[in-house]
Short mmCIF file of C-alpha atoms in Angstrom, two decimals:
data_model
loop_
_atom_site.label_atom_id
_atom_site.label_comp_id
_atom_site.label_asym_id
_atom_site.label_seq_id
_atom_site.Cartn_x
_atom_site.Cartn_y
_atom_site.Cartn_z
CA UNK R 22 38.10 -30.71 30.27
CA UNK R 23 41.22 -32.59 29.39
CA UNK R 24 44.42 -30.66 29.76
CA UNK R 25 46.25 -29.73 26.58
CA UNK R 26 49.80 -30.82 25.93
CA UNK R 27 51.98 -28.71 23.69
CA UNK R 28 54.89 -30.22 21.84
CA UNK R 29 57.23 -27.64 20.36
CA UNK R 30 59.20 -28.67 17.31
CA UNK R 31 61.90 -26.25 16.21
CA UNK R 32 61.98 -25.91 12.47
CA UNK R 33 63.45 -23.35 10.10
CA UNK R 34 60.96 -21.31 8.08
CA UNK R 35 62.73 -21.86 4.75
CA UNK R 36 65.96 -22.97 3.19
CA UNK R 37 67.21 -19.52 2.30
CA UNK R 38 70.47 -18.82 4.16
CA UNK R 39 70.20 -15.98 6.63
CA UNK R 40 72.63 -13.14 6.71
CA UNK R 41 75.19 -13.12 9.54
CA UNK R 42 73.92 -11.63 12.76
CA UNK R 43 70.25 -12.14 11.86
CA UNK R 44 68.21 -13.77 14.60
CA UNK R 45 66.76 -17.08 13.58
CA UNK R 46 63.02 -17.41 13.75
CA UNK R 47 61.50 -20.76 14.56
CA UNK R 48 58.13 -22.34 13.90
CA UNK R 49 56.06 -23.48 16.86
CA UNK R 50 54.14 -26.61 16.00
CA UNK R 51 51.49 -27.63 18.48
CA UNK R 52 50.03 -31.05 19.07
CA UNK R 53 46.78 -30.56 20.91
CA UNK R 54 44.21 -32.91 22.35
CA UNK R 55 43.93 -36.54 21.20
CA UNK R 56 41.65 -37.13 18.24
CA UNK R 57 38.10 -36.62 19.39
CA UNK R 58 36.84 -39.05 16.79
CA UNK R 59 38.71 -41.88 18.51
CA UNK R 60 36.58 -41.47 21.63
CA UNK R 61 33.40 -41.63 19.60
CA UNK R 62 34.55 -44.69 17.64
CA UNK R 63 35.45 -46.44 20.89
CA UNK R 64 32.11 -45.42 22.34
CA UNK R 65 30.17 -46.97 19.48
CA UNK R 66 32.27 -50.12 19.46
CA UNK R 67 30.60 -51.00 22.76
CA UNK R 68 27.26 -51.04 20.95
CA UNK R 69 28.51 -52.97 17.92
CA UNK R 70 26.91 -56.27 19.02
CA UNK R 71 23.52 -54.65 18.45
CA UNK R 72 24.22 -54.50 14.70
CA UNK R 73 24.37 -51.54 12.35
CA UNK R 74 20.61 -51.46 11.80
CA UNK R 75 19.49 -52.93 15.10
CA UNK R 76 16.20 -51.52 16.30
CA UNK R 77 15.99 -49.62 19.54
CA UNK R 78 13.24 -52.05 20.49
CA UNK R 79 15.98 -54.16 22.07
CA UNK R 80 15.65 -52.07 25.20
CA UNK R 81 17.32 -54.36 27.71
CA UNK R 82 20.58 -54.65 25.77
CA UNK R 83 20.83 -50.98 24.84
CA UNK R 84 19.78 -49.67 28.25
CA UNK R 85 22.35 -51.95 29.89
CA UNK R 86 25.06 -50.58 27.60
CA UNK R 87 24.03 -46.99 28.39
CA UNK R 88 24.00 -47.74 32.10
CA UNK R 89 27.58 -49.01 31.94
CA UNK R 90 28.68 -45.89 30.08
CA UNK R 91 26.82 -43.60 32.47
CA UNK R 92 28.18 -45.19 35.64
CA UNK R 93 31.71 -45.17 34.24
CA UNK R 94 31.41 -41.47 33.50
CA UNK R 95 31.80 -41.96 29.75
CA UNK R 96 30.39 -39.17 27.61
CA UNK R 97 30.62 -37.97 24.05
CA UNK R 98 33.21 -35.19 23.80
CA UNK R 99 32.41 -32.14 21.75
CA UNK R 100 33.09 -32.75 18.07
CA UNK R 101 32.79 -29.19 16.76
CA UNK R 102 35.56 -28.32 14.34
CA UNK R 103 38.56 -26.96 16.22
CA UNK R 104 40.64 -25.98 13.21
CA UNK R 105 43.27 -23.31 13.53
CA UNK R 106 42.26 -19.76 12.74
CA UNK R 107 44.76 -18.39 10.22
CA UNK R 108 45.64 -14.69 10.28
CA UNK R 109 47.89 -12.94 7.72
CA UNK R 110 49.42 -9.51 8.31
CA UNK R 111 51.78 -7.48 6.14
CA UNK R 112 55.05 -6.71 7.93
CA UNK R 113 58.18 -4.72 7.10
CA UNK R 114 60.77 -7.21 8.34
CA UNK R 115 61.31 -10.46 10.24
CA UNK R 116 62.79 -9.12 13.44
CA UNK R 117 61.89 -10.42 16.89
CA UNK R 118 60.13 -7.13 17.63
CA UNK R 119 58.04 -7.59 14.49
CA UNK R 120 57.10 -11.13 15.54
CA UNK R 121 55.91 -9.89 18.96
CA UNK R 122 53.95 -7.01 17.45
CA UNK R 123 52.39 -9.09 14.67
CA UNK R 124 51.52 -11.93 17.07
CA UNK R 125 49.61 -9.47 19.26
CA UNK R 126 47.77 -8.00 16.28
CA UNK R 127 46.90 -11.47 14.97
CA UNK R 128 45.56 -12.68 18.34
CA UNK R 129 43.59 -9.47 18.80
CA UNK R 130 42.08 -9.69 15.32
CA UNK R 131 41.12 -13.35 15.81
CA UNK R 132 39.39 -12.61 19.13
CA UNK R 133 37.44 -9.71 17.63
CA UNK R 134 36.31 -11.72 14.62
CA UNK R 135 35.12 -14.61 16.81
CA UNK R 136 33.36 -12.44 19.42
CA UNK R 137 32.31 -9.29 17.58
CA UNK R 138 32.96 -7.38 20.82
CA UNK R 139 35.63 -4.68 20.96
CA UNK R 140 35.14 -4.32 24.73
CA UNK R 141 36.50 -7.86 25.15
CA UNK R 142 40.05 -6.54 24.73
CA UNK R 143 39.75 -4.54 27.95
CA UNK R 144 39.33 -7.60 30.18
CA UNK R 145 42.45 -8.30 32.31
CA UNK R 146 42.69 -11.94 31.20
CA UNK R 147 42.56 -10.98 27.53
CA UNK R 148 44.95 -8.09 28.05
CA UNK R 149 47.45 -10.44 29.71
CA UNK R 150 47.15 -12.94 26.85
CA UNK R 151 47.78 -10.18 24.32
CA UNK R 152 50.91 -9.13 26.21
CA UNK R 153 52.35 -12.63 25.66
CA UNK R 154 50.60 -13.26 22.36
CA UNK R 155 53.39 -15.30 20.77
CA UNK R 156 52.95 -18.08 23.33
CA UNK R 157 49.26 -18.36 22.44
CA UNK R 158 49.88 -19.13 18.78
CA UNK R 159 49.84 -22.70 17.48
CA UNK R 160 52.45 -21.73 14.89
CA UNK R 161 53.77 -18.77 12.97
CA UNK R 162 55.85 -18.21 9.89
CA UNK R 163 56.63 -15.67 7.19
CA UNK R 164 55.66 -15.84 3.56
CA UNK R 165 56.71 -13.58 0.72
CA UNK R 166 54.80 -13.05 -2.51
CA UNK R 167 54.71 -10.21 -5.05
CA UNK R 168 57.33 -8.33 -3.07
CA UNK R 169 55.21 -8.32 0.12
CA UNK R 170 56.25 -10.05 3.35
CA UNK R 171 53.44 -11.43 5.47
CA UNK R 172 53.36 -12.81 8.99
CA UNK R 173 51.15 -15.91 9.06
CA UNK R 174 49.79 -16.94 12.46
CA UNK R 175 47.77 -20.04 13.28
CA UNK R 176 45.70 -19.93 16.46
CA UNK R 177 43.75 -22.85 17.91
CA UNK R 178 40.08 -21.87 18.16
CA UNK R 179 39.93 -23.66 21.52
CA UNK R 180 42.52 -21.17 22.84
CA UNK R 181 40.40 -18.27 21.61
CA UNK R 182 37.23 -19.69 23.15
CA UNK R 183 39.02 -20.29 26.46
CA UNK R 184 40.09 -16.63 26.60
CA UNK R 185 36.59 -15.44 25.74
CA UNK R 186 35.12 -17.77 28.34
CA UNK R 187 37.51 -16.46 31.01
CA UNK R 188 36.40 -12.94 30.13
CA UNK R 189 32.71 -13.96 30.33
CA UNK R 190 32.37 -12.94 26.70
CA UNK R 191 30.33 -14.12 23.76
CA UNK R 192 31.02 -15.84 20.45
CA UNK R 193 29.10 -15.74 17.22
CA UNK R 194 26.68 -18.53 16.47
CA UNK R 195 27.44 -20.06 13.10
CA UNK R 196 24.14 -18.95 11.55
CA UNK R 197 24.23 -15.17 11.27
CA UNK R 198 23.08 -13.21 8.24
CA UNK R 199 24.90 -10.43 6.40
CA UNK R 200 23.76 -6.81 6.54
CA UNK R 201 22.58 -4.94 3.46
CA UNK R 202 23.84 -1.34 3.50
CA UNK R 203 21.90 1.34 1.61
CA UNK R 204 23.71 4.67 1.26
CA UNK R 205 22.31 8.02 0.13
CA UNK R 206 24.38 11.20 -0.19
CA UNK R 207 23.13 14.78 -0.08
CA UNK R 208 25.69 17.06 -1.74
CA UNK R 209 25.50 20.42 -3.63
CA UNK R 210 24.38 18.59 -6.79
CA UNK R 211 21.41 17.02 -4.99
CA UNK R 212 20.61 13.68 -3.43
CA UNK R 213 22.04 10.55 -5.01
CA UNK R 214 22.86 6.94 -4.27
CA UNK R 215 26.18 6.47 -2.49
CA UNK R 216 27.72 4.37 -5.24
CA UNK R 217 29.97 6.84 -7.04
CA UNK R 218 33.77 6.68 -7.18
CA UNK R 219 33.84 9.21 -4.34
CA UNK R 220 32.38 6.60 -1.97
CA UNK R 221 34.55 3.63 -3.00
CA UNK R 222 37.04 4.13 -0.18
CA UNK R 223 34.14 4.50 2.27
CA UNK R 224 32.67 1.18 1.08
CA UNK R 225 36.04 -0.55 1.38
CA UNK R 226 36.60 0.75 4.92
CA UNK R 227 33.02 -0.07 5.94
CA UNK R 228 33.31 -3.64 4.67
CA UNK R 229 36.69 -4.13 6.40
CA UNK R 230 35.35 -2.75 9.70
CA UNK R 231 32.41 -5.17 9.78
CA UNK R 232 34.51 -8.09 8.58
CA UNK R 233 36.98 -7.50 11.41
CA UNK R 234 34.10 -8.13 13.83
CA UNK R 235 32.84 -11.26 12.08
CA UNK R 236 29.90 -9.85 10.11
CA UNK R 237 29.62 -9.45 6.34
CA UNK R 238 27.99 -6.47 4.67
CA UNK R 239 26.56 -6.31 1.17
CA UNK R 240 26.18 -3.37 -1.18
CA UNK R 241 23.07 -3.08 -3.39
CA UNK R 242 23.62 -3.05 -7.12
CA UNK R 243 21.78 0.27 -7.50
CA UNK R 244 20.71 -0.91 -10.97
CA UNK R 245 17.47 -0.48 -12.86
CA UNK R 246 15.68 -3.13 -10.76
CA UNK R 247 16.58 -1.24 -7.57
CA UNK R 248 15.69 2.12 -9.12
CA UNK R 249 12.18 0.91 -9.94
CA UNK R 250 11.47 0.52 -6.22
CA UNK R 251 13.89 2.83 -4.47
CA UNK R 252 15.09 6.34 -5.23
CA UNK R 253 17.51 8.57 -3.29
CA UNK R 254 14.46 10.45 -2.00
CA UNK R 255 12.94 7.17 -0.77
CA UNK R 256 16.07 6.42 1.24
CA UNK R 257 16.29 9.96 2.57
CA UNK R 258 12.67 9.87 3.76
CA UNK R 259 13.30 6.44 5.36
CA UNK R 260 10.29 5.03 3.54
CA UNK R 261 10.80 1.42 4.52
CA UNK R 262 7.95 -0.02 2.50
CA UNK R 263 9.79 0.16 -0.83
CA UNK R 264 13.18 -0.24 0.86
CA UNK R 265 12.13 -3.59 2.32
CA UNK R 266 10.65 -4.64 -1.02
CA UNK R 267 13.89 -3.79 -2.81
CA UNK R 268 15.91 -5.60 -0.14
CA UNK R 269 13.92 -8.82 -0.67
CA UNK R 270 15.72 -9.16 -3.99
CA UNK R 271 18.92 -9.78 -2.05
CA UNK R 272 17.29 -12.07 0.50
CA UNK R 273 18.33 -9.86 3.41
CA UNK R 274 16.27 -8.53 6.32
CA UNK R 275 19.02 -6.82 8.33
CA UNK R 276 19.47 -3.35 6.91
CA UNK R 277 21.74 -0.39 7.62
CA UNK R 278 20.78 2.88 5.95
CA UNK R 279 23.25 5.75 5.84
CA UNK R 280 21.90 9.26 5.18
CA UNK R 281 24.94 11.46 4.76
CA UNK R 282 25.47 15.12 3.90
CA UNK R 283 28.84 15.66 2.23
CA UNK R 284 30.75 18.70 3.41
CA UNK R 285 34.13 20.06 2.34
CA UNK R 286 37.42 18.18 2.79
CA UNK R 287 35.80 14.76 3.14
CA UNK R 288 33.68 15.66 6.17
CA UNK R 289 30.15 14.35 6.69
CA UNK R 290 27.16 14.86 8.92
CA UNK R 291 24.13 12.62 8.87
CA UNK R 292 22.56 9.53 10.36
CA UNK R 293 22.87 5.75 10.43
CA UNK R 294 19.67 3.74 10.82
CA UNK R 295 19.62 0.01 11.57
CA UNK R 296 16.47 -2.03 11.00
CA UNK R 297 15.45 -5.68 11.08
CA UNK R 298 12.21 -7.55 11.70
CA UNK R 299 12.21 -6.74 15.41
CA UNK R 300 13.91 -3.38 15.94
CA UNK R 301 14.65 0.00 14.41
CA UNK R 302 17.39 2.24 15.85
CA UNK R 303 19.20 5.35 14.66
CA UNK R 304 22.28 7.35 15.60
CA UNK R 305 23.47 10.75 14.38
CA UNK R 306 26.98 11.23 13.07
CA UNK R 307 29.33 14.16 12.52
CA UNK R 308 32.81 13.28 11.39
CA UNK R 309 36.04 14.62 10.01
CA UNK R 310 37.37 11.19 9.01
CA UNK R 311 36.12 7.99 7.42
CA UNK R 312 36.71 5.99 10.61
CA UNK R 313 34.73 8.46 12.70
CA UNK R 314 31.95 8.25 10.13
CA UNK R 315 31.82 4.45 10.19
CA UNK R 316 32.12 3.83 13.96
CA UNK R 317 28.61 4.98 15.03
CA UNK R 318 26.91 2.83 12.38
CA UNK R 319 29.21 -0.09 13.12
CA UNK R 320 28.50 0.04 16.87
CA UNK R 321 24.76 0.41 16.30
CA UNK R 322 24.52 -2.60 13.98
CA UNK R 323 26.92 -4.81 15.94
CA UNK R 324 25.04 -4.26 19.20
CA UNK R 325 21.84 -5.58 17.64
CA UNK R 326 23.56 -8.43 15.76
CA UNK R 327 25.30 -9.62 18.92
CA UNK R 328 22.04 -9.43 20.86
CA UNK R 329 20.41 -11.75 18.34
CA UNK R 330 23.22 -14.01 17.14
CA UNK R 331 25.98 -14.13 19.76
CA UNK R 332 26.01 -16.68 22.59
CA UNK R 333 27.63 -16.44 26.00
CA UNK R 334 30.46 -18.80 26.89
CA UNK R 335 30.11 -20.20 30.41
CA UNK R 336 32.84 -21.60 32.62
CA UNK R 337 32.64 -25.36 33.17
CA UNK R 338 32.24 -24.99 36.95
CA UNK R 339 29.15 -22.78 36.65
CA UNK R 340 27.59 -24.28 33.52
CA UNK R 341 24.04 -25.52 33.91
CA UNK R 342 23.38 -28.96 32.46
CA UNK R 343 20.61 -29.15 29.90
CA UNK R 344 18.56 -32.24 29.13
CA UNK R 345 17.28 -32.74 25.61
CA UNK R 346 15.02 -35.52 24.34
CA UNK R 347 15.26 -36.57 20.71
CA UNK R 348 12.38 -38.41 19.03
CA UNK R 349 12.42 -40.73 16.00
CA UNK R 350 15.65 -42.48 17.05
CA UNK R 351 14.69 -45.95 15.83
CA UNK R 352 17.85 -47.72 14.66
CA UNK R 353 21.46 -47.79 15.76
CA UNK R 354 22.39 -45.67 12.73
CA UNK R 355 19.89 -43.04 13.91
CA UNK R 356 21.49 -43.20 17.34
CA UNK R 357 24.97 -42.74 15.91
CA UNK R 358 23.91 -39.83 13.68
CA UNK R 359 21.99 -38.04 16.44
CA UNK R 360 24.75 -38.28 19.03
CA UNK R 361 27.37 -37.13 16.55
CA UNK R 362 25.15 -34.22 15.44
CA UNK R 363 24.58 -33.12 19.03
CA UNK R 364 28.25 -33.51 19.96
CA UNK R 365 29.24 -31.27 17.04
CA UNK R 366 27.38 -28.25 18.41
CA UNK R 367 29.59 -25.18 18.73
CA UNK R 368 30.97 -24.45 22.27
CA UNK R 369 29.56 -27.71 23.70
CA UNK R 370 31.85 -29.44 26.23
CA UNK R 371 30.20 -32.85 26.18
CA UNK R 372 26.95 -34.72 25.57
CA UNK R 373 26.02 -37.73 27.72
CA UNK R 374 23.22 -40.19 26.87
CA UNK R 375 21.14 -40.83 29.98
CA UNK R 376 18.00 -42.67 28.88
CA UNK R 377 16.26 -44.50 26.02
CA UNK R 378 12.49 -44.99 26.02
CA UNK R 379 11.01 -46.38 22.83
CA UNK R 380 12.23 -44.14 20.01
CA UNK R 381 13.18 -41.29 22.39
CA UNK R 382 16.83 -40.70 23.32
CA UNK R 383 17.57 -38.35 26.22
CA UNK R 384 20.92 -36.55 26.37
CA UNK R 385 22.56 -34.39 29.03
CA UNK R 386 24.55 -31.42 27.70
CA UNK R 387 27.29 -29.44 29.46
CA UNK R 388 28.84 -26.22 28.19
CA UNK R 389 25.61 -24.58 27.00
CA UNK R 390 23.85 -23.07 29.97
CA UNK R 391 20.61 -21.79 28.45
CA UNK R 392 17.96 -23.20 26.15
CA UNK R 393 17.97 -19.93 24.19
CA UNK R 394 21.68 -20.39 23.50
CA UNK R 395 21.12 -23.95 22.29
CA UNK R 396 18.39 -22.75 19.92
CA UNK R 397 20.71 -20.16 18.41
CA UNK R 398 23.54 -22.63 17.97
CA UNK R 399 21.24 -25.12 16.23
CA UNK R 400 19.43 -22.58 14.05
CA UNK R 401 21.04 -23.81 10.84
CA UNK R 402 20.34 -27.52 11.38
CA UNK R 403 17.63 -29.17 9.31
CA UNK R 404 18.11 -32.76 10.48
CA UNK R 405 17.09 -31.94 14.07
CA UNK R 406 13.80 -30.03 14.32
CA UNK R 407 12.49 -28.44 17.51
CA UNK R 408 9.24 -29.88 18.87
CA UNK R 409 9.31 -28.08 22.24
CA UNK R 410 11.63 -25.23 23.21
CA UNK R 411 10.42 -24.63 26.77
CA UNK R 412 12.84 -26.28 29.23
CA UNK R 413 10.42 -25.72 32.12
CA UNK R 414 7.50 -27.57 30.54
CA UNK R 415 6.57 -31.13 31.47
CA UNK R 416 8.28 -32.50 28.35
CA UNK R 417 11.31 -30.24 28.59
CA UNK R 418 13.42 -29.58 25.49
CA UNK R 419 12.38 -31.91 22.67
CA UNK R 420 13.87 -32.43 19.20
CA UNK R 421 12.76 -34.68 16.36
CA UNK R 422 15.34 -36.49 14.23
CA UNK R 423 14.69 -35.90 10.52
CA UNK R 424 17.69 -37.70 9.12
CA UNK R 425 17.63 -40.13 6.19
#
């Protein structure tokens, strides 16, 4: 992987004069890797003589071009979006100590949202990066609006992925569904849906906790349409027939059901139950605070979501190369679209074309070590459809191009 060069440009945050004795804060502006699109454009310029709509039937010319690229070591670099992750935190002042503290919080929050794994922060490499968090930011600045000062940090996603990779961690695949949370409360007045004003702070904290780990939660409307199918007693009994039917209205299959008994002074005892199409798990809870109430349900749901939708990042030295064949690649425009689509896959290091036979293009991928990981990362694509997902079969991994 090409080394990154960082150019630091010192620039004042704003034109407001600073009071005497105040330390000046500077913006770090980073210039990262060369434009990835340039490599692709140069790559395709070698095939330009074939014509924009040239058929792949011209095997001798195209195969010769691919052979030259292969021997020279040319490959398509990953094209996945590497935009900066932007984090905003409220701060009390603009001191150097505040910058260091806010930079650490911003880097930590960005890593958690990308990985969904709170244990990641305990790895020595990640801990060291957090200790010098300011140097890992692409840029930072302050903004003030409505009387509130915010620290705004920009962090290159490639930096975040490199840290996660060094810690042998995981990142979320792009296609992951939200979780629908049903809540039922048992209090002295009886059992009721958890949608009263008394639960508003609980909902806000629950949503923020999941969002901080990269997963969205949804709250049912608890309206007449829900009440026709689901009652507080239905939720309490964990009668999933009507619960699943009511959840279909929201198009969600990942459910978290909270059965809580309200005690005095904001204390609860009860149970969180997570369910999807493949698993059902529960955990008991007894808490004296909202955070202690949320944590067991959060951990339960996140463990299952990460098992299904997170992918491991592998180091380049140990990554296993995958070969994928793509059918229906007939014209040069198909070839361009397919290679760009493959090169845009999240976490991919590079894709190298290695063979063309008829309308079948074979590519070698580095940076995604397992077929299962590749399937997860491509789950949202509709232009490339899986024909065979067994890498050990005679055909190997096979896709079919369904583009226009």
